[in-house]
CSV table of C-alpha atoms and ligand atoms in Angstrom, one decimal:
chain,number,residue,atom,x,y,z
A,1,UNK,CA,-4.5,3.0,18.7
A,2,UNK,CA,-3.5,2.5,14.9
A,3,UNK,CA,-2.2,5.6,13.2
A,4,UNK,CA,-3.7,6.1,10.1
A,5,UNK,CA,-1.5,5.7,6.5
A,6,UNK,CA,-2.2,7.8,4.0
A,7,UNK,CA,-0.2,6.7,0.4
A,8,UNK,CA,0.3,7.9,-2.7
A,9,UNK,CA,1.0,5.8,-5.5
A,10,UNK,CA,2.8,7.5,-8.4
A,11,UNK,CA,2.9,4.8,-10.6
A,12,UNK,CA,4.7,5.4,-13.6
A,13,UNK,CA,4.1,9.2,-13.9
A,14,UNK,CA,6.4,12.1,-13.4
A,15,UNK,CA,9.9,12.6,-14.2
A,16,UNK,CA,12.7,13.5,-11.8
A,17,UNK,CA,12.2,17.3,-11.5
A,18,UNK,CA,8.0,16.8,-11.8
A,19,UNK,CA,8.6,14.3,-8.8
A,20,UNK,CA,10.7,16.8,-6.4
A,21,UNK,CA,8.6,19.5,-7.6
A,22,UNK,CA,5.2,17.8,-6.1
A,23,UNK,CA,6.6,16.5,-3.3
A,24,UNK,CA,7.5,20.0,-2.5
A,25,UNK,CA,4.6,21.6,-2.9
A,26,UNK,CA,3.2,18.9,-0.9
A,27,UNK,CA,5.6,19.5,2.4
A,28,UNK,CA,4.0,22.7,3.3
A,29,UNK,CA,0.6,21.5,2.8
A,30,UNK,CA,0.8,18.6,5.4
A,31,UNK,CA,3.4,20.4,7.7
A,32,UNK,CA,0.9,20.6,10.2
A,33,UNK,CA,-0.7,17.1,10.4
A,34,UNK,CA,1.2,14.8,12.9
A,35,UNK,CA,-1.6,12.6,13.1
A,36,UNK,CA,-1.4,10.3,10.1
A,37,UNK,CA,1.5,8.7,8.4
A,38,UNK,CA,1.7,10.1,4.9
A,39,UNK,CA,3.8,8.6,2.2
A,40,UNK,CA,4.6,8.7,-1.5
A,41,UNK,CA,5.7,6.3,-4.0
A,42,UNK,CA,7.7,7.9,-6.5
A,43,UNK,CA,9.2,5.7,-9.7
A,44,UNK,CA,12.9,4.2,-9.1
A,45,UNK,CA,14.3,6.7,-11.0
A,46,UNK,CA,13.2,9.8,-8.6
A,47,UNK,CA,13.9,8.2,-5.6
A,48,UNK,CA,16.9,9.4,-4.1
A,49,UNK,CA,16.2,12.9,-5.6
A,50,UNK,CA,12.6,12.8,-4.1
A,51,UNK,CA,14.5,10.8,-0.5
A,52,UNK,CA,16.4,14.2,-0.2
A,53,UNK,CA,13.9,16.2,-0.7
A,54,UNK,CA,11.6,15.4,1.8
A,55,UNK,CA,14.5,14.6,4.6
A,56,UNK,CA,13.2,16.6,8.0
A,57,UNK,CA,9.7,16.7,6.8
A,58,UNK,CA,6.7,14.0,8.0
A,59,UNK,CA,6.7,12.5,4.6
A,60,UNK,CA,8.1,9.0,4.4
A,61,UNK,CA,9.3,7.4,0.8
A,62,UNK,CA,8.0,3.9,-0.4
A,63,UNK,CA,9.4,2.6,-3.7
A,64,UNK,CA,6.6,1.1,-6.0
A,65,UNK,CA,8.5,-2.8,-5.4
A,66,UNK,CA,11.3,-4.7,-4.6
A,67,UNK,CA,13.2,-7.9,-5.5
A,68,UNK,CA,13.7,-10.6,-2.3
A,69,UNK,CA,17.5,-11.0,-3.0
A,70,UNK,CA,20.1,-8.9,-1.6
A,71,UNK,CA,22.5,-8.5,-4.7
A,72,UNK,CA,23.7,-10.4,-7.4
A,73,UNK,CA,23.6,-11.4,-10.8
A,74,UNK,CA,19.8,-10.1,-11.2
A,75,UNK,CA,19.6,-8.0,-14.2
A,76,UNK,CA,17.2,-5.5,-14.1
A,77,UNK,CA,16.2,-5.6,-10.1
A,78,UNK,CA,16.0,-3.4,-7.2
A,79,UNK,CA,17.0,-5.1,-3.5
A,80,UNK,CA,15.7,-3.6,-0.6
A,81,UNK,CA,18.4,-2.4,1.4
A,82,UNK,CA,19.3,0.2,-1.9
A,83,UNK,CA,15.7,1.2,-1.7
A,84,UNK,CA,16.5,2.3,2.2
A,85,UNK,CA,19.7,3.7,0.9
A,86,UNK,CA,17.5,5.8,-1.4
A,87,UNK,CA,16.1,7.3,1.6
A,88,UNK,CA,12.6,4.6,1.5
A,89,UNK,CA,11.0,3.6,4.7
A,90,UNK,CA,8.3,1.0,2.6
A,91,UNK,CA,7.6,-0.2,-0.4
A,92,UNK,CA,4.5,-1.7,-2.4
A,93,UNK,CA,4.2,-5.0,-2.6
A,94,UNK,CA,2.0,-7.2,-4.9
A,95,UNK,CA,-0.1,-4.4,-6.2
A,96,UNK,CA,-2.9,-5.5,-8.5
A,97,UNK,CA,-1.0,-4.0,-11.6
A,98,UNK,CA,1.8,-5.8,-10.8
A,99,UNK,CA,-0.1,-9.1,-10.1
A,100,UNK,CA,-2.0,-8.6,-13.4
A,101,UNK,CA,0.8,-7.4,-16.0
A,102,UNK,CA,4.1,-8.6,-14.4
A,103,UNK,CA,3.5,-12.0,-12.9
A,104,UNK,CA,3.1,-11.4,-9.5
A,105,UNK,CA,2.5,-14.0,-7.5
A,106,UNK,CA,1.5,-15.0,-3.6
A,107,UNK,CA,4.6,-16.5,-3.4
A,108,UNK,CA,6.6,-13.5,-4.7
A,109,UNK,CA,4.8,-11.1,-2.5
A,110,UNK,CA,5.8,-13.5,0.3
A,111,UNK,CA,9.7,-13.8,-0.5
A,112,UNK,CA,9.4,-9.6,-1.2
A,113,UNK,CA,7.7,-9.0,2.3
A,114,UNK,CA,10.0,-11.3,4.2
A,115,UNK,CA,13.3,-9.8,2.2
A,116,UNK,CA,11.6,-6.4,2.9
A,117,UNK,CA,11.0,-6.6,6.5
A,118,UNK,CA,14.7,-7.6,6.8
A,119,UNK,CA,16.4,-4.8,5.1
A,120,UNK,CA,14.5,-2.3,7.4
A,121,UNK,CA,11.8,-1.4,5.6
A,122,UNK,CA,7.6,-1.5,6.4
A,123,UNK,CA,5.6,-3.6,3.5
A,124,UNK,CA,2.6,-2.2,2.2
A,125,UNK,CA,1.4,-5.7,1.0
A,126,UNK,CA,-1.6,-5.0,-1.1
A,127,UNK,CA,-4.8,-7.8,-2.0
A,128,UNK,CA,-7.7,-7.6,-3.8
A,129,UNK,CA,-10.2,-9.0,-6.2
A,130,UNK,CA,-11.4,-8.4,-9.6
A,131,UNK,CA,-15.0,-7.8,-10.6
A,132,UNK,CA,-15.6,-11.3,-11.9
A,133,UNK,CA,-14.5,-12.5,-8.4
A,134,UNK,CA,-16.5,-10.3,-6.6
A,135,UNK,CA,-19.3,-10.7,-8.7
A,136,UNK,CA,-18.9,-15.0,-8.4
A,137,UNK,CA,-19.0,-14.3,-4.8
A,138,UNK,CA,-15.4,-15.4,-4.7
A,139,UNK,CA,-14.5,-12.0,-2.8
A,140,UNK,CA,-13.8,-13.9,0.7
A,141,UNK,CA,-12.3,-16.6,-0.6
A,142,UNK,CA,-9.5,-14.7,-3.3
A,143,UNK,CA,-8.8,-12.5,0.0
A,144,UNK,CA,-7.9,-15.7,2.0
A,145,UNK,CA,-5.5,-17.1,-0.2
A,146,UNK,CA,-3.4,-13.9,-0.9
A,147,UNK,CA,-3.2,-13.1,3.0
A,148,UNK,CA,-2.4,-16.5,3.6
A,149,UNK,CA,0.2,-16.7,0.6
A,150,UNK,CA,1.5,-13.2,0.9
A,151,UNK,CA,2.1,-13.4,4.6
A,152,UNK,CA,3.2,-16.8,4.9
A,153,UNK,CA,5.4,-17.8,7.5
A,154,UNK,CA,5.8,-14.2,8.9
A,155,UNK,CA,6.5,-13.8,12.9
A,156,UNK,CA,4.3,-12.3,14.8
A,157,UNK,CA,6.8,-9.6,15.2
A,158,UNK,CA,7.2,-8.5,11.8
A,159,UNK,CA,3.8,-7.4,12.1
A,160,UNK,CA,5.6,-4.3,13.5
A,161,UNK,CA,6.3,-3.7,9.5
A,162,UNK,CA,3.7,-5.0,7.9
A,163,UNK,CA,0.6,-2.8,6.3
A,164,UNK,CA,-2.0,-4.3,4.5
A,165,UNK,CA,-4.3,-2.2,1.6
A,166,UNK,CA,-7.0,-3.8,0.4
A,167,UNK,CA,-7.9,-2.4,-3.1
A,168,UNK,CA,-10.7,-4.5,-5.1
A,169,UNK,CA,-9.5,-4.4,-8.6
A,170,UNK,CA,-12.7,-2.8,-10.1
A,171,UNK,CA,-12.1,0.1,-8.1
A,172,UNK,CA,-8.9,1.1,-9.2
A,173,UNK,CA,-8.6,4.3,-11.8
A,174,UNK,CA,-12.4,3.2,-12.5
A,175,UNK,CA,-14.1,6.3,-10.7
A,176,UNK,CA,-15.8,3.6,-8.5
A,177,UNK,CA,-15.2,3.5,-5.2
A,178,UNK,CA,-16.3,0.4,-3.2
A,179,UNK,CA,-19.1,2.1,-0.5
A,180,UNK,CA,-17.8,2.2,2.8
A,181,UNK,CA,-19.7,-0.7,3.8
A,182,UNK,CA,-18.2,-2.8,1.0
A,183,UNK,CA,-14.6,-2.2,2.1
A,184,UNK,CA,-15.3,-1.9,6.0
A,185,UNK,CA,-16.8,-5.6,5.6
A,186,UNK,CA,-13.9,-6.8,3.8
A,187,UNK,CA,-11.6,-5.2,5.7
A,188,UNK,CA,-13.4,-6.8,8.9
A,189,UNK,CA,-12.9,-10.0,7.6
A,190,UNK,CA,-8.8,-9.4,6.8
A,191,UNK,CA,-8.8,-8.1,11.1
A,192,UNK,CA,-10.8,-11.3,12.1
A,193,UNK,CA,-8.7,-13.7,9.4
A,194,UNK,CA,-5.2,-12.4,10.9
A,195,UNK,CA,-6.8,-12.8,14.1
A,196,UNK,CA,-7.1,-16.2,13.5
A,197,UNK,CA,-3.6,-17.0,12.0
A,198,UNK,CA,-1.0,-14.9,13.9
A,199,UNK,CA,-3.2,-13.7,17.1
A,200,UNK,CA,-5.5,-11.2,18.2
A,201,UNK,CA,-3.1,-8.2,19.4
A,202,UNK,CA,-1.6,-8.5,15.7
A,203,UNK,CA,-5.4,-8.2,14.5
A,204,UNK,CA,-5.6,-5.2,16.8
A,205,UNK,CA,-2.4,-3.6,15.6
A,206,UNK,CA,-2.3,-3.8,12.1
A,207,UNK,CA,-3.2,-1.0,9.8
A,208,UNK,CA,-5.6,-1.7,6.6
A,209,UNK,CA,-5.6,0.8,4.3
A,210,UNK,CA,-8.0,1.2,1.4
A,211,UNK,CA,-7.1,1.7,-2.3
A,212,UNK,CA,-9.2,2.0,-5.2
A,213,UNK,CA,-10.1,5.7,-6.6
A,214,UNK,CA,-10.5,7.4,-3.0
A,215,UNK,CA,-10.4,11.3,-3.2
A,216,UNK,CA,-11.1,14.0,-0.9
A,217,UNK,CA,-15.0,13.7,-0.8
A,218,UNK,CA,-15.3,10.2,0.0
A,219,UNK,CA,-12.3,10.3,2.2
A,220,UNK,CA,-14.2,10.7,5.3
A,221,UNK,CA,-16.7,8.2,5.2
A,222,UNK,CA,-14.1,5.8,4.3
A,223,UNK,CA,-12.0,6.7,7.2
A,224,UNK,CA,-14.8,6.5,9.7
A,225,UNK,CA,-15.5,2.7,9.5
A,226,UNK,CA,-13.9,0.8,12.2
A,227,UNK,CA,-11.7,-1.4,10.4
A,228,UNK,CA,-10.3,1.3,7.6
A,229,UNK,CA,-7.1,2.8,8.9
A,230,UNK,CA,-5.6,4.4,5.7
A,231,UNK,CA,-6.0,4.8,2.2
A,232,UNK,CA,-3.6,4.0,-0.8
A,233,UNK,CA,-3.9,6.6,-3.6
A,234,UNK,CA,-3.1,6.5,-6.7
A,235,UNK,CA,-4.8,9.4,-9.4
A,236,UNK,CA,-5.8,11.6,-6.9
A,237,UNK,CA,-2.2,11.5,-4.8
A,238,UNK,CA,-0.4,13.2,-8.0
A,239,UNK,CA,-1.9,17.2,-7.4
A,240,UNK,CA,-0.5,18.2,-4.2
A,241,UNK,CA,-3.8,20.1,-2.9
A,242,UNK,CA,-5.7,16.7,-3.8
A,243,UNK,CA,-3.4,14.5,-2.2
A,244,UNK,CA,-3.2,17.0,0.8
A,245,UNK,CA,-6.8,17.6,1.1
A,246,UNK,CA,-6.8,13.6,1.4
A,247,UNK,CA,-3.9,13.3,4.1
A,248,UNK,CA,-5.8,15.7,5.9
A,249,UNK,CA,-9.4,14.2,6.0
B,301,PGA,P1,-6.6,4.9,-7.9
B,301,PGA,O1,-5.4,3.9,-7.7
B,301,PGA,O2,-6.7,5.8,-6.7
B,301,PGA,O3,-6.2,5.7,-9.1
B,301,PGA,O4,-7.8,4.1,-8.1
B,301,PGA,C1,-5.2,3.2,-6.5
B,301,PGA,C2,-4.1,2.3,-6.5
B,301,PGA,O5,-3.9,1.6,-7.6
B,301,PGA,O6,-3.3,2.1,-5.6
């Protein structure tokens, strides 16, 4: 069956020592849970500090993005395989920040997945819409074209490295949660659309995680819809016992 992901996004909080010092107070509190995938999304600059620090522990390392191109002459960017050469496993892509203040486009999240998947590392490719969208009933629709753009032209196989988290914008650092219905009918509708373009056992495989101001009391009812395999964190993931109490619904 799918394991569940639980991730924290960091965003851009917490210096170098701040970052090592969560993620160890973190270890011991999830030592024991080998039944979910947990992961944490430091800033660029505490990867490789944070990438030691959690080496022999169940905690995996996803950067926050990437750029699609290898190396070169591309001031400012980070490619994929130095992510994994931080000591990353994933890495965000298309988050709604990013798609909102930094010009992220479908097509960007698709060259980013494909470069990402290639270098080694699992996506976390993330979709969602905005209030006005929602409340247009444009919700469907906006979803369609960022899986179909975002995932374009990916082999069934990558599917191996590909998460989905589907965090509707209103939610996020709002205090409002989508109810559990809201999200397990979107995320129904992401299974059945991947069903229909790359195959039912992809449908069947793939993890969709939730994102959008989840903490430890509505963790559970989240978690116990059908299609909801995960959640992506942001606030509540940067208190260890929070994060923890999360990772261990
Ligand atoms: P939030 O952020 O949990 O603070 O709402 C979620 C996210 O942006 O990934």
């Amino acid at each position: 069956m799918r394991k569940p992901v639980i991730a924290g996004n960091w965003k851009l909080f917490k210096t170098i020592t701040e970052s090592v010092a969560l993620v160890n107070e973190l270890k011991p509190l999830v030592a024991g849970n080998q039944g979910v995938e947990i992961v944490v999304a430091p800033v660029f600059t505490a990867l490789s500090r944070v990438g030691d620090a959690i080496k022999g522990s169940n905690i995996s390392m996803a950067s926050q993005d990437c750029y699609w191109e290898e190396e070169g002459a591309f001031t400012g960017e980070v490619a994929p395989k130095l992510l994994k050469d931080a000591g990353c496993s994933h890495v965000i892509i298309g988050h709604s920040e990013r798609r909102q203040y930094f010009g992220e486009t479908d097509l960007t999240v698709n060259k980013k997945a494909k470069a990402a998947i290639a270098a080694g590392l699992s996506a976390i490719v993330c979709v969602g819409e905005s209030l006005t969208e929602r409340e247009s009933d444009q919700t469907f629709n906006v979803i369609e074209t960022q899986i179909k753009g975002g995932l374009e032209g990916l082999a069934d196989l990558a599917f191996t490295h590909i998460v989905i988290a589907y965090e509707p914008v209103w939610a996020i650092g709002t205090g409002k949660t989508a109810s559990d219905a809201q999200a397990q009918e979107v995320h129904a509708f992401i299974r059945q659309l991947i069903a229909r373009l790359f195959g039912k056992p992809v449908a069947d495989a793939v993890r969709i995680l939730y994102g959008g101001s989840v903490k430890p009391d509505n963790v559970k009812g989240l978690m116990t819809q059908p299609d909801i395999d995960g959640a992506l964190v942001g606030g509540a993931s940067l208190k260890a016992e929070s994060f923890a109490a999360i990772a261990n619904f």
